XYZ file of C-alpha atoms in Angstrom:
104
model
C -63.918 -5.600 -21.514
C -60.771 -5.053 -23.474
C -61.697 -1.380 -24.073
C -62.281 -0.730 -20.389
C -58.909 -2.168 -19.525
C -57.291 0.030 -22.171
C -59.030 3.147 -20.816
C -58.017 2.335 -17.266
C -54.455 1.734 -18.341
C -54.344 4.998 -20.261
C -55.913 6.916 -17.378
C -53.551 5.531 -14.744
C -50.563 5.898 -17.063
C -51.457 9.538 -17.653
C -51.619 10.224 -13.912
C -48.288 8.541 -13.292
C -46.631 9.898 -16.425
C -47.599 13.542 -15.958
C -44.579 14.625 -13.843
C -42.102 12.679 -15.932
C -43.710 13.897 -19.166
C -43.309 17.449 -17.904
C -39.652 16.788 -17.065
C -39.141 15.153 -20.449
C -40.739 18.165 -22.153
C -38.412 20.493 -20.227
C -35.412 18.411 -21.236
C -36.493 18.437 -24.873
C -37.017 22.195 -24.718
C -33.624 22.674 -23.048
C -31.896 20.540 -25.690
C -33.613 22.546 -28.412
C -32.545 25.825 -26.778
C -28.946 24.607 -26.495
C -29.016 23.514 -30.112
C -30.350 26.909 -31.235
C -27.768 28.732 -29.114
C -25.010 26.527 -30.521
C -26.133 27.277 -34.079
C -26.235 31.014 -33.335
C -22.750 30.805 -31.796
C -21.378 28.962 -34.834
C -23.062 31.446 -37.151
C -21.581 34.413 -35.297
C -18.132 32.810 -35.296
C -18.355 32.170 -39.019
C -19.779 35.608 -39.723
C -17.046 37.405 -37.750
C -14.131 35.055 -38.355
C -12.295 37.625 -40.463
C -12.633 40.160 -37.641
C -11.199 37.692 -35.138
C -8.307 36.873 -37.466
C -7.595 40.555 -38.112
C -7.661 41.316 -34.379
C -5.284 38.432 -33.680
C -2.917 39.628 -36.399
C -2.984 43.183 -35.022
C -2.321 41.828 -31.552
C 0.692 39.884 -32.795
C 1.939 42.953 -34.712
C 1.575 45.178 -31.644
C 3.422 42.669 -29.462
C 6.214 42.467 -32.019
C 6.457 46.257 -32.242
C 6.581 46.559 -28.468
C 9.396 44.002 -28.289
C 11.328 45.948 -30.928
C 10.755 49.180 -28.999
C 11.999 47.642 -25.756
C 15.080 46.289 -27.517
C 15.786 49.689 -29.079
C 15.373 51.421 -25.717
C 17.773 49.003 -24.047
C 20.317 49.571 -26.850
C 20.226 53.373 -26.559
C 20.188 53.449 -22.745
C 24.006 53.548 -22.382
C 24.263 56.313 -25.007
C 21.614 58.376 -23.240
C 23.483 58.072 -19.936
C 26.776 59.010 -21.641
C 25.213 62.110 -23.221
C 23.579 63.030 -19.927
C 26.941 62.837 -18.136
C 28.605 64.850 -20.891
C 25.969 67.580 -20.685
C 26.317 67.784 -16.920
C 30.092 68.007 -17.226
C 29.939 70.553 -20.047
C 27.364 72.705 -18.277
C 29.039 72.486 -14.892
C 26.024 70.734 -13.495
C 23.843 73.860 -13.371
C 21.240 75.180 -15.750
C 22.461 78.772 -15.570
C 25.589 78.266 -17.671
C 23.939 77.942 -21.070
C 25.605 81.166 -22.211
C 28.876 79.303 -22.871
C 27.293 77.437 -25.795
C 26.334 80.674 -27.540
C 29.948 81.934 -27.605
C 31.215 78.917 -29.578
């Protein structure tokens, strides 16, 4: 009688547990997939860390160079305008009077 009760319990438990067992299996599989993906991600980060560092350094160097260029351009701006005015004054404001420079 004890064996029959055990079989009935197992049979009814299997019928009830089937959907939740399936869901549990999916959750286990999903956790395993996330774990594998996380390991791959960490491996790729470790494998390419030097590339990331080099790219960051280049980015910082480019930003610094661009700042220096902008500063240099702002410093020479007044000189460029002064030379432009001088050339216009010297040339009379037209392009056809370049012959005067050749005589000097």
